[in-house]
Coordinates of C-alpha atoms in Angstrom, one line a residue:
X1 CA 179.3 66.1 55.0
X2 CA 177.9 66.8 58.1
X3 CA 178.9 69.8 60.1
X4 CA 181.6 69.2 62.8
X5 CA 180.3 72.0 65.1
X6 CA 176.9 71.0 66.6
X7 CA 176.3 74.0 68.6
X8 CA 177.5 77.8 67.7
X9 CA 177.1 81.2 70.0
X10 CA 177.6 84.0 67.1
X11 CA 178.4 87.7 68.4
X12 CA 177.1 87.4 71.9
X13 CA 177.5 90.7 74.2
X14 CA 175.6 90.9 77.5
X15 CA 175.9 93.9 79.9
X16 CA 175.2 94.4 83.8
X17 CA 174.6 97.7 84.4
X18 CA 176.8 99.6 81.8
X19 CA 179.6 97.0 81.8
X20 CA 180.3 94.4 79.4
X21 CA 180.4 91.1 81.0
X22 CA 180.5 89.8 77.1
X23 CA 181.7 91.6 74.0
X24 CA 180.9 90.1 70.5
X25 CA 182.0 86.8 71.2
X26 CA 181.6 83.8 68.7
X27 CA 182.3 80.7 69.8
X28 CA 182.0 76.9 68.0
X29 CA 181.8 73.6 69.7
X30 CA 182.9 70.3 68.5
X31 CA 180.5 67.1 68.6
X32 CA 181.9 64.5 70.4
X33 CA 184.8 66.3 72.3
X34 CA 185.6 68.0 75.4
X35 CA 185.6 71.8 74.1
X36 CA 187.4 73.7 77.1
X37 CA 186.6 77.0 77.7
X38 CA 189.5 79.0 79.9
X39 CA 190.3 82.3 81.5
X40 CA 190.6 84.4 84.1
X41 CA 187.8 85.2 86.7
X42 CA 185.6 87.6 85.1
X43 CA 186.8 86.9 81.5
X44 CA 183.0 85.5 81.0
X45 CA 182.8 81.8 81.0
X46 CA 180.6 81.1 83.1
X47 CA 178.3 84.6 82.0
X48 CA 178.5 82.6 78.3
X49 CA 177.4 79.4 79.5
X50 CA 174.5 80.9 81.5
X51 CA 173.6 82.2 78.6
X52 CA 173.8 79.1 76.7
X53 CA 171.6 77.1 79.7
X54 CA 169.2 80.2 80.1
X55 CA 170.0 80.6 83.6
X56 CA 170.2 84.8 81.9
X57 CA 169.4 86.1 78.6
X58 CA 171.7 87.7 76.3
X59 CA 171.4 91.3 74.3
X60 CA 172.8 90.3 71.2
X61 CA 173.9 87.4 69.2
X62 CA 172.2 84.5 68.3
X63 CA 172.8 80.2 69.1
X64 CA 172.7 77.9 67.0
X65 CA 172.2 74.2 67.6
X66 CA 172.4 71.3 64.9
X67 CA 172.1 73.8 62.5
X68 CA 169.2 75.4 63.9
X69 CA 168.6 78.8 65.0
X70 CA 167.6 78.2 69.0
X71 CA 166.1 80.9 71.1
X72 CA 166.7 80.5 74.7
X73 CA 164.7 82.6 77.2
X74 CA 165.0 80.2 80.1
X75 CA 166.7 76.9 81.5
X76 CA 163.9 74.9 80.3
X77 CA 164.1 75.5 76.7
X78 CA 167.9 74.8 77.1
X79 CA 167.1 71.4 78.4
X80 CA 164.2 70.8 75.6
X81 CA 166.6 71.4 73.1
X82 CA 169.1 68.5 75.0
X83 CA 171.8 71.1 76.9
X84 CA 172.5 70.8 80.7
X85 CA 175.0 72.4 82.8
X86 CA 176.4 71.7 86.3
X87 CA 177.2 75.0 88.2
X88 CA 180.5 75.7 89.8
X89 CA 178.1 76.3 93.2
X90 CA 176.1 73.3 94.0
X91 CA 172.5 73.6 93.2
X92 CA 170.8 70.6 95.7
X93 CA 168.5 71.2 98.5
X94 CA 170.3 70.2 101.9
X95 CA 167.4 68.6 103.5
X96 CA 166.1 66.6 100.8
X97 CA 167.8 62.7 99.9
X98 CA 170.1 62.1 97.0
X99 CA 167.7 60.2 95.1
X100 CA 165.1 63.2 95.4
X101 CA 167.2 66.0 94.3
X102 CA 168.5 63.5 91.2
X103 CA 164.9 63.8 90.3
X104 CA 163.2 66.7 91.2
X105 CA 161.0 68.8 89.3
X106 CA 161.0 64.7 87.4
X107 CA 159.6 62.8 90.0
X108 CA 159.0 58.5 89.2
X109 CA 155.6 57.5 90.1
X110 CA 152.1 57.0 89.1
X111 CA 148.8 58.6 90.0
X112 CA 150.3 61.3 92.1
X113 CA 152.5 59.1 94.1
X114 CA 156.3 59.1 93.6
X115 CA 158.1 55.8 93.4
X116 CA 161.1 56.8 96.3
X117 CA 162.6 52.9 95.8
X118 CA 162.9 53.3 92.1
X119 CA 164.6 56.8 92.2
X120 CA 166.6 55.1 94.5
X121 CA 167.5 52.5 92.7
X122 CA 168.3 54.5 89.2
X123 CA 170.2 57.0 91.2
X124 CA 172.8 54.3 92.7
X125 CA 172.4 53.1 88.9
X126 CA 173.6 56.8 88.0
X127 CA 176.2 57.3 90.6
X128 CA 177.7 54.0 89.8
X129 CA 178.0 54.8 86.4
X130 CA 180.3 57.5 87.3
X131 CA 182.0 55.2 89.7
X132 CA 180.8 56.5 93.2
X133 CA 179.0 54.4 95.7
X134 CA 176.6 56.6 97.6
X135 CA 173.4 55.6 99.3
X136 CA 170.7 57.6 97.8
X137 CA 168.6 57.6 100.6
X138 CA 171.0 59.6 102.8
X139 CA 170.2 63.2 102.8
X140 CA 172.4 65.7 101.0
X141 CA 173.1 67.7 104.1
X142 CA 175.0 64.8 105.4
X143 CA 177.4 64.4 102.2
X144 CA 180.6 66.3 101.9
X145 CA 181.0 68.7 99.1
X146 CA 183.1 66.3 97.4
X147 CA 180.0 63.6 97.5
X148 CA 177.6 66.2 96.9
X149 CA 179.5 66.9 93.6
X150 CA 179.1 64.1 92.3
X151 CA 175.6 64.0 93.0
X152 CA 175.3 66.9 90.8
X153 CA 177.3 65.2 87.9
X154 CA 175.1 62.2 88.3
X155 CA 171.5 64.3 88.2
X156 CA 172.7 65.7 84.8
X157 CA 173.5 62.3 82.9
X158 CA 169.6 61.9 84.0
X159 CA 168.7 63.9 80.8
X160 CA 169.7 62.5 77.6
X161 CA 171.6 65.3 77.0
X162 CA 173.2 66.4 73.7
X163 CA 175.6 69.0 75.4
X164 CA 176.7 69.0 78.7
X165 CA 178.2 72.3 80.3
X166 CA 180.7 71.1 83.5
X167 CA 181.5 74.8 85.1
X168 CA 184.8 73.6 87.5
X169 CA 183.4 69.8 88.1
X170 CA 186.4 69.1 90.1
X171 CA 186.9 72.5 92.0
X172 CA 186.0 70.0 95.3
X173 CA 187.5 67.0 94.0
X174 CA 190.5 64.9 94.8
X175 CA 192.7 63.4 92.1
X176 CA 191.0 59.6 92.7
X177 CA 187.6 61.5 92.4
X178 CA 188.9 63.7 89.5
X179 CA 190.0 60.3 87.4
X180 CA 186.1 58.7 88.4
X181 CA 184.7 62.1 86.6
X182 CA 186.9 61.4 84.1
X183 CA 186.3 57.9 83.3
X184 CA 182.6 59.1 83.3
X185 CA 183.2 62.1 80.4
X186 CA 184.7 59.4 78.2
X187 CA 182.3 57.4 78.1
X188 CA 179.4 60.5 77.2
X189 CA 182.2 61.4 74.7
X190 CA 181.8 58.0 73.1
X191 CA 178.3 58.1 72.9
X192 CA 178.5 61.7 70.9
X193 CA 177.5 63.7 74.0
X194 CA 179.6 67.3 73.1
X195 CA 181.3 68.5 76.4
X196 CA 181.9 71.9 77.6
X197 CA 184.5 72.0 79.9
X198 CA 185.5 75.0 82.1
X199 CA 188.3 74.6 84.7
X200 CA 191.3 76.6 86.4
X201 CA 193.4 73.5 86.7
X202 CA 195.9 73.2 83.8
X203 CA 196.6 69.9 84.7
X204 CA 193.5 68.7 84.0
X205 CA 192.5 70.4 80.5
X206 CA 195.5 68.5 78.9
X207 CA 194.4 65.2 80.0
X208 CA 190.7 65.7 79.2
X209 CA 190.7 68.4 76.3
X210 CA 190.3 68.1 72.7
X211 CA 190.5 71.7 72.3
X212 CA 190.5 74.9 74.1
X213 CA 189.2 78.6 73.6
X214 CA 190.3 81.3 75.6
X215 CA 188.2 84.6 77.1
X216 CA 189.6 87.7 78.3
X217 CA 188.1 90.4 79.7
X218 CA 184.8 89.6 78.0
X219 CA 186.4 88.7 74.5
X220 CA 187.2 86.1 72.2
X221 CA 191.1 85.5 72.4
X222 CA 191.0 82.3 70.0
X223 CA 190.4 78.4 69.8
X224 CA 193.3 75.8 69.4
X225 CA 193.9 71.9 69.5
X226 CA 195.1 70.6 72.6
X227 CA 198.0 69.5 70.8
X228 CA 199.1 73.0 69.7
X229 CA 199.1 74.2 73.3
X230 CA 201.3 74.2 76.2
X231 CA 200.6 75.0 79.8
X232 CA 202.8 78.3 79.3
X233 CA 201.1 79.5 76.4
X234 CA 197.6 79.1 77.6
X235 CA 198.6 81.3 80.7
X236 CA 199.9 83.4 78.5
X237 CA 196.5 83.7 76.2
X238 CA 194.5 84.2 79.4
X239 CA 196.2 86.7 81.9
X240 CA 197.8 88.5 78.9
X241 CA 200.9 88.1 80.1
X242 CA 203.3 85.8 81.5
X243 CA 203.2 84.6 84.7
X244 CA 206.6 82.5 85.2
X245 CA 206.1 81.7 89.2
X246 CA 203.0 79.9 90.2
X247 CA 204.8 79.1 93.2
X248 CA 206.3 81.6 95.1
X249 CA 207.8 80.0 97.6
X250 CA 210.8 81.9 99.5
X251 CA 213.3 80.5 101.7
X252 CA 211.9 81.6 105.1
X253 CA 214.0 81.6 108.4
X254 CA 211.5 79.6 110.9
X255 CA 211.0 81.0 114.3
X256 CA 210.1 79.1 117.4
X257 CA 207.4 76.6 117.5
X258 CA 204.4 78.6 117.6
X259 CA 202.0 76.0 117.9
X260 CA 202.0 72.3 119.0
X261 CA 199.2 69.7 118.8
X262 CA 199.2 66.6 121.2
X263 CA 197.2 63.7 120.7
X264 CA 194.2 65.5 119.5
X265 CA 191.0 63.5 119.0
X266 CA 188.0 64.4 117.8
X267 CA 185.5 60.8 118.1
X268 CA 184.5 59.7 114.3
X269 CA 187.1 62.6 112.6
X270 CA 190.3 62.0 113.4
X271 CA 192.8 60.8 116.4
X272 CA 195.9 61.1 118.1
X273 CA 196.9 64.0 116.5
X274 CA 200.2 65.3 116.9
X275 CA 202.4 67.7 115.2
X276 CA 204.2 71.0 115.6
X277 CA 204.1 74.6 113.6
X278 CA 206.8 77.1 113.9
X279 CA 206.5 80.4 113.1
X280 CA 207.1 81.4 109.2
X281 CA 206.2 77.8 108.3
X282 CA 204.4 76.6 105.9
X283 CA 202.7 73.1 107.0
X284 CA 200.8 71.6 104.4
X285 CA 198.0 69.1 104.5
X286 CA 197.4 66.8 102.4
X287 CA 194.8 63.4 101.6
X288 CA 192.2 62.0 100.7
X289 CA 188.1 63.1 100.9
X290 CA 187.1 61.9 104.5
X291 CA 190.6 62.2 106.1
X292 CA 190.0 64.3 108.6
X293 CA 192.0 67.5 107.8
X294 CA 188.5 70.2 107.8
X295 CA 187.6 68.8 111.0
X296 CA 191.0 69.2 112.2
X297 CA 190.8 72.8 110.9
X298 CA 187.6 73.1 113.0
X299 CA 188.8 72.1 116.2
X300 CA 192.1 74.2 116.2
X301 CA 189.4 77.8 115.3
X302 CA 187.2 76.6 118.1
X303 CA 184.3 75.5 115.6
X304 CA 184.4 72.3 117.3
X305 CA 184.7 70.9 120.3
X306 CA 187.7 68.0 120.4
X307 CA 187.2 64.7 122.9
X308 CA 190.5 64.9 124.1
X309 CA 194.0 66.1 123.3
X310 CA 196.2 68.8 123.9
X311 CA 196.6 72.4 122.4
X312 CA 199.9 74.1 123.1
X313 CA 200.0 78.3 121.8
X314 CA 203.6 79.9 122.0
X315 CA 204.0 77.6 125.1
X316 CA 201.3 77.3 127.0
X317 CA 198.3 75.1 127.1
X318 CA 195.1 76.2 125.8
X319 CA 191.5 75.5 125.7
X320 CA 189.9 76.8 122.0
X321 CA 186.0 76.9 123.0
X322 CA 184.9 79.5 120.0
X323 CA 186.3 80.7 117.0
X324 CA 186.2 84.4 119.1
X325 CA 189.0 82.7 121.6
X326 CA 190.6 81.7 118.4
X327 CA 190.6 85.3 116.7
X328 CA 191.2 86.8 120.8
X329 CA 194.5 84.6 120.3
X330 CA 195.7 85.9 117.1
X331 CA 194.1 82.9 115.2
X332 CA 192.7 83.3 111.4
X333 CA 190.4 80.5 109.5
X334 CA 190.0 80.9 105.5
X335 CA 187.0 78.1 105.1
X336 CA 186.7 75.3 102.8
X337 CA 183.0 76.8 101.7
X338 CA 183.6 80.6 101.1
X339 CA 180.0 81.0 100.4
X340 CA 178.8 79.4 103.7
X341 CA 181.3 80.4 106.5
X342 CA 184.1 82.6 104.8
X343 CA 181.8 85.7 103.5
X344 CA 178.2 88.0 104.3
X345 CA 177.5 87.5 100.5
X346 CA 175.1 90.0 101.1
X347 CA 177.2 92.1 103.2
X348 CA 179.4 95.1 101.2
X349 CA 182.9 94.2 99.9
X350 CA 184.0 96.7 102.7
X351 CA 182.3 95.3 105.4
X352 CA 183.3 91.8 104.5
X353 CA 186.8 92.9 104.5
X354 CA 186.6 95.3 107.8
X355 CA 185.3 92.7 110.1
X356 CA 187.7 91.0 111.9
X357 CA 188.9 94.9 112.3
X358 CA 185.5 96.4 114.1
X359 CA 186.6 96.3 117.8
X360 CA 189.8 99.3 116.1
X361 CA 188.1 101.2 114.0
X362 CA 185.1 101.9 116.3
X363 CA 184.5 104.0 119.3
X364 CA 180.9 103.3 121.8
X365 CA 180.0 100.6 119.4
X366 CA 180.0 102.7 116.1
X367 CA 182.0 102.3 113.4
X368 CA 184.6 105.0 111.8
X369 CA 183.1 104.4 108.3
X370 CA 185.8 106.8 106.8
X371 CA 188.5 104.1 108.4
X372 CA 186.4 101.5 107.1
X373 CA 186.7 102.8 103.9
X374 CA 190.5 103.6 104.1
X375 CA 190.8 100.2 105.0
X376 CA 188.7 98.7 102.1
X377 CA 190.3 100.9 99.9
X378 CA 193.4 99.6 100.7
X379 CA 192.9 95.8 100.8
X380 CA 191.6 95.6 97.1
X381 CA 194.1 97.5 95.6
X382 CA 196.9 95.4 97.6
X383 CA 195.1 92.3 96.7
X384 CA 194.4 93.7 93.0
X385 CA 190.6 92.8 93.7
X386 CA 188.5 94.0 90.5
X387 CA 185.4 95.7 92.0
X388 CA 183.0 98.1 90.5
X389 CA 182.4 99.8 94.1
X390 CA 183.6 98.5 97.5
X391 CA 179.6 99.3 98.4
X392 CA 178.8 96.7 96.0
X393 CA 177.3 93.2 98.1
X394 CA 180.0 90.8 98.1
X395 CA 177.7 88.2 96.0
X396 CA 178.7 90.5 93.0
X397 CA 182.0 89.5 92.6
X398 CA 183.8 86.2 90.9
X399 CA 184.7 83.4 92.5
X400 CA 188.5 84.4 92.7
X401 CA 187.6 87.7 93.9
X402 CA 185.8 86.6 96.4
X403 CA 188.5 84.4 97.7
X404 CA 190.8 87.2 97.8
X405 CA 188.1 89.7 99.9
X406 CA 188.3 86.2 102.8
X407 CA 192.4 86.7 102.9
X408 CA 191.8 90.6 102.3
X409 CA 190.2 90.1 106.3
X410 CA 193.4 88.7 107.7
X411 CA 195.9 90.9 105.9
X412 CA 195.8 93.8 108.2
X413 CA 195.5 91.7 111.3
X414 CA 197.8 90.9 113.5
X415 CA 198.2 87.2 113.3
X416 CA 200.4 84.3 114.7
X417 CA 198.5 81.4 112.6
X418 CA 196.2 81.4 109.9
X419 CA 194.5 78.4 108.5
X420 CA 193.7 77.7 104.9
X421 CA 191.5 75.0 104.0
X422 CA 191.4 74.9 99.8
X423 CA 192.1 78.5 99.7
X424 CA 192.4 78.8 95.5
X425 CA 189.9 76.1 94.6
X426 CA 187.8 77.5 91.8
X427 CA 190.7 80.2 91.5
X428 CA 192.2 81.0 88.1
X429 CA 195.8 81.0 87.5
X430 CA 196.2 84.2 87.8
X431 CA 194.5 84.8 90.8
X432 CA 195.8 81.5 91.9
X433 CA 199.4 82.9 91.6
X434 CA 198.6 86.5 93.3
X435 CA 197.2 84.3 96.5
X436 CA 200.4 82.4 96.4
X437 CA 202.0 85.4 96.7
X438 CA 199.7 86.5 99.5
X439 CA 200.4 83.1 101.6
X440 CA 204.5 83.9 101.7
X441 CA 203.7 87.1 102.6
X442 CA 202.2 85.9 105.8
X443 CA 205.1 83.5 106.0
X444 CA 207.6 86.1 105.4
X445 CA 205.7 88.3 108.7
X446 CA 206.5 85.3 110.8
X447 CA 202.8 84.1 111.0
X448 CA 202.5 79.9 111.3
X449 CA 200.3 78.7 108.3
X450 CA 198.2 75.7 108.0
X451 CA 197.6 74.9 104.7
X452 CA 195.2 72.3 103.6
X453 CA 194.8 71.5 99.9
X454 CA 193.4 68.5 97.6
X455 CA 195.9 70.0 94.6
X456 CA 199.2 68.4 95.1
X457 CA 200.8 70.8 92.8
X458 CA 199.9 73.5 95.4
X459 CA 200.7 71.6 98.5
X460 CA 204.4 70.6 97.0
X461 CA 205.1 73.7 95.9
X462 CA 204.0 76.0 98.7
X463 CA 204.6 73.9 101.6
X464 CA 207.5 73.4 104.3
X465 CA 206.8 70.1 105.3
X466 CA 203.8 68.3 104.2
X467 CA 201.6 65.9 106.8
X468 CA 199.4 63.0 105.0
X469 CA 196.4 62.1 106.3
X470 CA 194.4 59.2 106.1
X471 CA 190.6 58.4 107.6
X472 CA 191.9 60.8 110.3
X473 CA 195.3 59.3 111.0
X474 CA 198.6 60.8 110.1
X475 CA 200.0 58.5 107.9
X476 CA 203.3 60.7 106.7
X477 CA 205.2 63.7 107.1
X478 CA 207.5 64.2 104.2
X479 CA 209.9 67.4 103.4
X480 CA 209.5 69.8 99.9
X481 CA 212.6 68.4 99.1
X482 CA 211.5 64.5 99.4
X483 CA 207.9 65.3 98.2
X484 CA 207.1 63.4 95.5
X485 CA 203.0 62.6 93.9
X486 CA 203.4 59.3 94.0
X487 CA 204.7 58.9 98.1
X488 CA 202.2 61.4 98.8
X489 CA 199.5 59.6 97.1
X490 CA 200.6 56.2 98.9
X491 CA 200.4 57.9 102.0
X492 CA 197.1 59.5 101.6
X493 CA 195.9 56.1 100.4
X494 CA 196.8 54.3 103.9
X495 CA 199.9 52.7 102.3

């Protein structure tokens, strides 16, 4: 009888420096079945499965594939022996087509020349097959994440692969877009393609999941079926401990309207805009890819510029021309791309954190590095931020951790409205919970928040009122105690 497992990791321990990122783990993967692989940020998934595509190498341990002892040393021996993997950060060059960056590095053609209308026409093949409709001529740059996702997920069903690694598929995708990936791992499953599956979202490993295994701190917890599991035991097996709030959401007394929005149009985003915030509040957004609610997000921090419409501050009438009159009026902006606009990646975890404080902690243009310090210091421990030194570049740190270092700016300033624009995706639930927590105490201060989200969990159970948007018209506004999935959803659909 054949061997159910068709790839194993035996005893695998990597260190960075003199920390374990990995400590003797074994692992097994089914053929055939999405094997999901959960835990906290910096319990090691994604370290393991670098490994396992040889993005890194490992110190100890050996994989084995088919039965078959497999030394990786690089990515392309991974994808000889038939594994891919998609990153959690997309890997495609902006200024390069969708049909080119399906097939780099595997160009169609003959005799030197690359056949562009053939990669063209496979990659709409490819994207179709996972039930998108994208143009593949259209350059990457001008896809949004969500789009540019997919475009990843497509470029790895190029290879026939015999394992596919999906590190957070969905962290940019809505729930229509989540079931398309779906219907899409299905059908490799059916076709004996093995799926490794890492993801925060609970929701989503006990739809897709045959079975899970849990990391923690760099260890093996255990593997169990799907069918043994429930959502409060997994949490459990992760963080350690039990986390029995994933929304903390406190009855706040709301203050005065702090901000008002009056037919606000931006030409090709969104139009006649109008809503109000008050202070304390928390005003989710939710809707579809493409509705409009970034760019709104934009325009309100003075990234953009809207056509027309009316901005109203505690009152009065304003004119946003830069995100510095934004932050000069007591404005904060946590970005949809942390990477891009939210962090200096190569920047310290101090400085990251100090800058929207510079203009009080220095004096003739220099900066009080022991207040910088005091005030790094205290943002990570507030925030519970696992760092090995707040020197260390910010790039150093998980993806969670970083998310908490762009609200760690904000905490100590003195805000009336902050934005938040997908502010846990690719956030464990632990750290998912402690940002909750972070977001009511902002609320509790009295500070207006804006928060946009494509996880209706999130936006039901940390929201006020929640305004639906839909190809960049309000469609709804609907209370937490009326919210329901399904209105939402019909809203965000046009209905």
């Amino acid at each position: 009888m054949a061997d159910q497992y068709v790839l194993k990791m035996n005893h695998i321990s990597k260190r960075f420096g003199g920390t374990y990122a990995l400590k003797d783990v074994s692992m097994k993967f089914e053929k055939g079945k999405v094997n999901v692989i959960m835990g906290e940020n910096g319990a090691g998934k994604s370290t393991l499965m670098r490994i396992l595509a040889g993005a890194i190498t490992k110190d100890e341990g050996t994989i084995e594939l088919d039965g078959k002892e497999l030394n990786v040393t690089g990515p392309s021996d991974a994808i000889k022996a038939g594994i891919s993997m998609i990153y959690q950060e997309l890997n495609l060059v902006p200024y390069m087509s969708v049909a080119e960056n399906v097939f780099v590095g595997r160009e169609l053609g003959d005799k030197g020349f690359v056949n562009k209308r053939q990669q063209e026409r496979v990659s709409n093949e490819l994207l179709r097959n996972i039930g998108v409709e994208i143009d593949s001529s259209i350059l990457i740059k001008d896809l949004t994440i969500a789009k540019q996702q997919m475009v990843e997920i497509a470029k790895s069903t190029l290879s026939d692969s015999k394992v596919l690694i999906m590190d957070e598929p969905t962290s940019s995708l809505t729930e229509p877009e989540v079931e398309q990936l779906f219907a899409c791992i299905r059908g490799l499953v059916q076709k004996g393609v093995t799926i490794i599956y890492i993801s925060h979202r609970m929701e989503e490993i006990f739809e897709i999941g045959d079975n899970i295994t849990v990391l923690r701190d760099g260890t093996y917890v255990g593997q169990w079926p799907i069918e043994k599991l429930d959502t409060q035991t997994v949490i459990e097996h992760m963080v350690g401990r039990t986390i029995t709030e994933m929304f903390p959401k406190e009855d706040v007394e709301l203050g005065d309207v702090v901000l008002e929005v009056k037919d606000l149009c931006k030409k090709g985003q969104f139009e006649n805009l109008n809503f109000k915030l008050r202070k304390g509040e928390i005003l989710g957004f939710s809707g579809l890819v493409g509705a409009g609610r970034t760019e709104m997000a934009n325009v309100l921090f003075g990234k953009e510029r809207p056509d027309s419409g009316e901005i109203i501050l505690n009152g009065k009438s304003i004119s946003i021309k830069s995100p510095s009159d934004a932050l000069d009026r007591h404005m904060g902006y946590v970005p949809e791309d942390r990477k891009q606009y939210g962090l200096n990646l190569a920047g310290s975890i101090k400085d990251n954190i100090a800058v929207t404080q510079w203009d009080s902690i220095s004096k003739m243009g220099f900066v009080n590095k022991k207040e910088e310090n005091e005030l790094g210091a205290a943002m990570v421990e507030k925030l519970g931020i696992k760092i090995g030194s707040p020197n260390h570049p910010a790039s150093s740190l998980s993806g969670g951790n970083q998310q908490k270092i762009v609200l760690a700016k904000w905490v100590s300033h003195d805000l009336d409205i902050l934005i938040l624009d997908e502010p846990t995706r690719g956030v464990d639930v632990g750290a998912k919970a402690e940002i909750h927590k972070i977001v009511v105490e902002f609320a509790k201060k009295g500070v207006g928040i804006i928060l946009i989200s494509s996880e209706l969990p999130e936006v039901m159970g940390m929201s006020d009122r929640i305004i639906v948007m839909h190809e960049g018209k309000i469609t709804g506004v609907v209370s937490r105690e009326e919210a329901t999935q399904p209105l939402i959803m019909s809203y965000a659909h046009g209905a």
